[in-house]
Amino acid sequence: TPPEEEGGFDEELTLAGEDGDWVVRFEQSFNVFLTDTVIFILDILYRDRDYARFFVLETIARVPYFAFISVLHLYETFGWSRRADNIKVHFAESMNEFHHLLIMEALGGNSVWLDRFLARFSAFFYYFVTVGMYMLSPRMAYHFSECVERHAYSTYDKFLKLNGEELKKLPAPEVAVNYYMNEDLYMFDEFQTSRAPNSRRPKVDNLYDVFVNVRDDERSIARQ
């Protein structure tokens, strides 16, 4: 669990110490390098195009949970292991990211064909990479997913700080209101394993609240 800061958490990923296992250090260093490379590319392609960037980010962010569930189902089918609790949590995480994606689509983030193509092609490639990584080293796959979620948290937090006053003047998309206020919150509670049940009930009065909720969702997932 990453250490808490004022309203957030450390954005620096803690690598294994000098006395730690060299395999763990390699895995984490590789994950950080890969994440930083993707961030660099996104910074170039989506400079000043926040909603399009968020659409791509949320399309990609769903993929690890699909991959984890696929591998866990495979293991269960062959009788190698049975981890129903893990499958349930990963499904809840995927549904949370799915609603983030719907929110970004409602804001027009998917309006350009090239953005949709890039997001879906990247997600297709990422799925098979994650499946292979999870089968090889679940520890490495979970750490890589944590890297992605921490970047998502940092991205939304920065966006809120830069655009907070403007966002407070804009209405919340209907899909966000339905997800955070009107739908059955069972799956919403399920992915927040680091919190007490029913302890988080977000408000959705405007678009600022929506992005606060999305940001905090990413933190809840990354802290698991």
CSV table of C-alpha atoms in Angstrom, one decimal:
chain,number,residue,atom,x,y,z
A,1,THR,CA,0.0,0.0,0.0
A,2,PRO,CA,1.5,3.3,-1.0
A,3,PRO,CA,2.0,6.0,1.6
A,4,GLU,CA,-0.7,8.7,1.9
A,5,GLU,CA,0.0,12.3,1.3
A,6,GLU,CA,-2.3,15.4,1.5
A,7,GLY,CA,-5.3,14.3,-0.4
A,8,GLY,CA,-3.4,11.8,-2.5
A,9,PHE,CA,-0.4,9.5,-2.4
A,10,ASP,CA,3.2,9.3,-3.5
A,11,GLU,CA,3.5,9.2,-7.2
A,12,GLU,CA,6.9,7.6,-7.0
A,13,LEU,CA,6.9,3.9,-7.2
A,14,THR,CA,9.0,2.2,-4.6
A,15,LEU,CA,11.5,-0.2,-6.1
A,16,ALA,CA,12.9,-3.1,-4.2
A,17,GLY,CA,15.9,-2.2,-2.1
A,18,GLU,CA,19.5,-3.0,-2.7
A,19,ASP,CA,19.1,-6.2,-0.6
A,20,GLY,CA,15.9,-7.2,-2.4
A,21,ASP,CA,15.5,-9.9,-5.0
A,22,TRP,CA,17.1,-8.9,-8.3
A,23,VAL,CA,14.2,-10.4,-10.2
A,24,VAL,CA,11.8,-8.1,-8.4
A,25,ARG,CA,14.0,-5.1,-9.1
A,26,PHE,CA,14.2,-6.0,-12.8
A,27,GLU,CA,10.4,-6.4,-13.1
A,28,GLN,CA,9.6,-3.1,-11.4
A,29,SER,CA,12.3,-1.2,-13.3
A,30,PHE,CA,11.0,-2.7,-16.6
A,31,ASN,CA,7.4,-1.7,-15.7
A,32,VAL,CA,8.4,1.8,-14.8
A,33,PHE,CA,10.4,2.2,-18.0
A,34,LEU,CA,7.5,0.9,-20.1
A,35,THR,CA,5.0,3.2,-18.4
A,36,ASP,CA,7.2,6.2,-18.8
A,37,THR,CA,7.6,5.4,-22.5
A,38,VAL,CA,3.9,5.3,-23.0
A,39,ILE,CA,3.4,8.5,-21.0
A,40,PHE,CA,6.0,10.2,-23.2
A,41,ILE,CA,4.1,9.1,-26.4
A,42,LEU,CA,0.8,10.3,-25.0
A,43,ASP,CA,2.3,13.6,-24.0
A,44,ILE,CA,3.3,14.2,-27.6
A,45,LEU,CA,0.1,12.9,-29.3
A,46,TYR,CA,-2.4,14.5,-26.9
A,47,ARG,CA,-1.0,17.8,-25.9
A,48,ASP,CA,-3.9,20.1,-25.1
A,49,ARG,CA,-6.4,17.4,-26.0
A,50,ASP,CA,-7.4,16.2,-22.5
A,51,TYR,CA,-10.6,14.3,-23.2
A,52,ALA,CA,-9.1,12.4,-26.1
A,53,ARG,CA,-6.2,11.5,-23.9
A,54,PHE,CA,-8.6,10.3,-21.2
A,55,PHE,CA,-10.5,8.2,-23.6
A,56,VAL,CA,-7.3,6.5,-24.7
A,57,LEU,CA,-6.2,6.1,-21.1
A,58,GLU,CA,-9.5,4.5,-20.0
A,59,THR,CA,-9.6,2.2,-23.0
A,60,ILE,CA,-6.2,0.9,-22.1
A,61,ALA,CA,-6.8,0.9,-18.3
A,62,ARG,CA,-9.6,-1.7,-18.6
A,63,VAL,CA,-7.3,-4.3,-20.3
A,64,PRO,CA,-5.4,-5.7,-17.3
A,65,TYR,CA,-8.5,-6.8,-15.5
A,66,PHE,CA,-9.8,-8.6,-18.6
A,67,ALA,CA,-6.4,-10.3,-18.9
A,68,PHE,CA,-6.3,-11.3,-15.2
A,69,ILE,CA,-9.8,-12.7,-15.4
A,70,SER,CA,-9.0,-14.7,-18.6
A,71,VAL,CA,-5.9,-16.3,-17.0
A,72,LEU,CA,-7.7,-17.0,-13.7
A,73,HIS,CA,-10.6,-18.7,-15.6
A,74,LEU,CA,-8.0,-20.7,-17.6
A,75,TYR,CA,-6.4,-21.9,-14.4
A,76,GLU,CA,-9.7,-22.8,-12.9
A,77,THR,CA,-10.8,-24.7,-16.0
A,78,PHE,CA,-7.7,-26.9,-15.8
A,79,GLY,CA,-8.1,-27.3,-12.0
A,80,TRP,CA,-4.8,-25.6,-11.2
A,81,SER,CA,-6.3,-23.0,-8.8
A,82,ARG,CA,-9.7,-21.5,-7.8
A,83,ARG,CA,-9.6,-17.8,-6.9
A,84,ALA,CA,-13.2,-16.6,-7.1
A,85,ASP,CA,-12.5,-13.6,-4.9
A,86,ASN,CA,-9.8,-12.4,-7.2
A,87,ILE,CA,-12.1,-12.8,-10.2
A,88,LYS,CA,-14.9,-10.9,-8.5
A,89,VAL,CA,-12.6,-8.0,-7.6
A,90,HIS,CA,-11.1,-7.8,-11.1
A,91,PHE,CA,-14.6,-7.8,-12.6
A,92,ALA,CA,-15.6,-4.9,-10.4
A,93,GLU,CA,-12.4,-3.1,-11.4
A,94,SER,CA,-13.2,-3.6,-15.1
A,95,MET,CA,-16.7,-2.3,-14.6
A,96,ASN,CA,-15.4,0.8,-12.9
A,97,GLU,CA,-13.0,1.5,-15.7
A,98,PHE,CA,-15.8,0.8,-18.2
A,99,HIS,CA,-17.9,3.6,-16.6
A,100,HIS,CA,-14.9,5.9,-16.8
A,101,LEU,CA,-14.7,5.1,-20.5
A,102,LEU,CA,-18.4,5.9,-20.9
A,103,ILE,CA,-17.9,9.2,-19.2
A,104,MET,CA,-15.0,10.2,-21.5
A,105,GLU,CA,-17.1,9.2,-24.5
A,106,ALA,CA,-20.0,11.4,-23.3
A,107,LEU,CA,-17.5,14.3,-23.1
A,108,GLY,CA,-16.5,13.7,-26.8
A,109,GLY,CA,-13.2,12.0,-26.1
A,110,ASN,CA,-13.8,9.4,-28.8
A,111,SER,CA,-15.0,11.8,-31.6
A,112,VAL,CA,-11.9,11.4,-33.8
A,113,TRP,CA,-11.6,8.1,-35.7
A,114,LEU,CA,-7.8,8.0,-35.3
A,115,ASP,CA,-8.1,8.3,-31.5
A,116,ARG,CA,-10.5,5.4,-31.4
A,117,PHE,CA,-8.2,3.3,-33.7
A,118,LEU,CA,-5.1,4.1,-31.6
A,119,ALA,CA,-6.9,3.3,-28.3
A,120,ARG,CA,-8.3,0.0,-29.5
A,121,PHE,CA,-5.2,-1.2,-31.3
A,122,SER,CA,-3.1,-0.4,-28.2
A,123,ALA,CA,-5.7,-2.2,-26.0
A,124,PHE,CA,-5.6,-5.3,-28.3
A,125,PHE,CA,-1.8,-5.4,-28.1
A,126,TYR,CA,-1.7,-4.7,-24.4
A,127,TYR,CA,-4.1,-7.5,-23.6
A,128,PHE,CA,-1.8,-10.2,-24.9
A,129,VAL,CA,1.2,-8.6,-23.3
A,130,THR,CA,-0.6,-8.6,-19.9
A,131,VAL,CA,-1.8,-12.2,-20.3
A,132,GLY,CA,1.7,-13.3,-20.9
A,133,MET,CA,3.1,-11.2,-18.1
A,134,TYR,CA,0.4,-12.5,-15.6
A,135,MET,CA,1.1,-16.1,-16.5
A,136,LEU,CA,4.9,-15.5,-16.2
A,137,SER,CA,4.7,-13.4,-13.0
A,138,PRO,CA,1.5,-12.2,-11.4
A,139,ARG,CA,3.5,-10.0,-9.2
A,140,MET,CA,5.0,-8.2,-12.2
A,141,ALA,CA,1.6,-7.9,-13.9
A,142,TYR,CA,0.0,-6.4,-10.8
A,143,HIS,CA,2.8,-3.9,-10.4
A,144,PHE,CA,2.5,-2.9,-14.0
A,145,SER,CA,-1.2,-2.3,-13.5
A,146,GLU,CA,-0.4,-0.2,-10.4
A,147,CYS,CA,2.0,1.9,-12.6
A,148,VAL,CA,-0.8,2.6,-15.0
A,149,GLU,CA,-3.3,3.4,-12.3
A,150,ARG,CA,-0.9,5.8,-10.5
A,151,HIS,CA,-0.3,7.6,-13.8
A,152,ALA,CA,-4.1,7.9,-14.3
A,153,TYR,CA,-4.4,9.3,-10.7
A,154,SER,CA,-1.6,11.8,-11.4
A,155,THR,CA,-3.1,12.8,-14.7
A,156,TYR,CA,-6.6,13.5,-13.4
A,157,ASP,CA,-5.2,15.3,-10.3
A,158,LYS,CA,-3.2,17.6,-12.5
A,159,PHE,CA,-6.2,18.2,-14.7
A,160,LEU,CA,-8.4,19.1,-11.7
A,161,LYS,CA,-5.8,21.6,-10.4
A,162,LEU,CA,-5.5,23.3,-13.7
A,163,ASN,CA,-9.2,23.4,-14.7
A,164,GLY,CA,-11.1,23.2,-11.4
A,165,GLU,CA,-13.0,26.5,-11.6
A,166,GLU,CA,-14.1,25.9,-15.1
A,167,LEU,CA,-15.2,22.3,-14.4
A,168,LYS,CA,-17.4,23.4,-11.5
A,169,LYS,CA,-19.5,25.5,-13.9
A,170,LEU,CA,-20.2,22.5,-16.2
A,171,PRO,CA,-22.9,19.8,-15.7
A,172,ALA,CA,-22.1,16.2,-14.9
A,173,PRO,CA,-22.8,13.8,-17.8
A,174,GLU,CA,-25.9,11.6,-17.2
A,175,VAL,CA,-23.8,8.4,-17.3
A,176,ALA,CA,-21.7,9.7,-14.4
A,177,VAL,CA,-24.7,10.6,-12.3
A,178,ASN,CA,-26.3,7.2,-12.9
A,179,TYR,CA,-23.1,5.3,-12.0
A,180,TYR,CA,-22.2,7.2,-8.9
A,181,MET,CA,-25.7,8.0,-7.6
A,182,ASN,CA,-28.4,5.9,-9.0
A,183,GLU,CA,-27.1,2.4,-9.9
A,184,ASP,CA,-26.6,-0.5,-7.5
A,185,LEU,CA,-23.4,0.3,-5.7
A,186,TYR,CA,-22.5,-3.3,-5.0
A,187,MET,CA,-19.8,-3.4,-7.7
A,188,PHE,CA,-18.7,0.1,-6.9
A,189,ASP,CA,-17.9,-1.1,-3.3
A,190,GLU,CA,-16.4,-4.4,-4.4
A,191,PHE,CA,-13.2,-3.0,-6.0
A,192,GLN,CA,-12.4,-0.7,-3.1
A,193,THR,CA,-10.8,-3.4,-1.0
A,194,SER,CA,-8.6,-1.0,1.0
A,195,ARG,CA,-11.7,0.8,2.4
A,196,ALA,CA,-14.5,-0.2,4.8
A,197,PRO,CA,-17.7,-1.3,3.0
A,198,ASN,CA,-20.1,1.6,2.2
A,199,SER,CA,-17.5,4.1,3.4
A,200,ARG,CA,-17.2,6.1,0.2
A,201,ARG,CA,-20.3,7.8,-1.3
A,202,PRO,CA,-19.2,10.4,-3.8
A,203,LYS,CA,-21.3,13.4,-4.8
A,204,VAL,CA,-21.9,14.4,-8.5
A,205,ASP,CA,-23.1,18.0,-8.6
A,206,ASN,CA,-21.0,19.1,-11.5
A,207,LEU,CA,-18.2,18.0,-13.9
A,208,TYR,CA,-15.5,18.8,-11.3
A,209,ASP,CA,-17.1,16.3,-8.9
A,210,VAL,CA,-17.1,13.7,-11.7
A,211,PHE,CA,-13.3,14.0,-12.3
A,212,VAL,CA,-12.7,14.0,-8.5
A,213,ASN,CA,-14.5,10.7,-8.4
A,214,VAL,CA,-12.7,9.3,-11.4
A,215,ARG,CA,-9.4,10.3,-9.8
A,216,ASP,CA,-10.2,8.8,-6.5
A,217,ASP,CA,-11.4,5.6,-8.2
A,218,GLU,CA,-7.9,5.3,-9.7
A,219,ARG,CA,-6.4,5.8,-6.2
A,220,SER,CA,-8.6,3.1,-4.7
A,221,ILE,CA,-7.6,0.6,-7.4
A,222,ALA,CA,-3.9,1.4,-7.2
A,223,ARG,CA,-3.8,1.0,-3.4
A,224,GLN,CA,-5.0,-2.6,-3.5
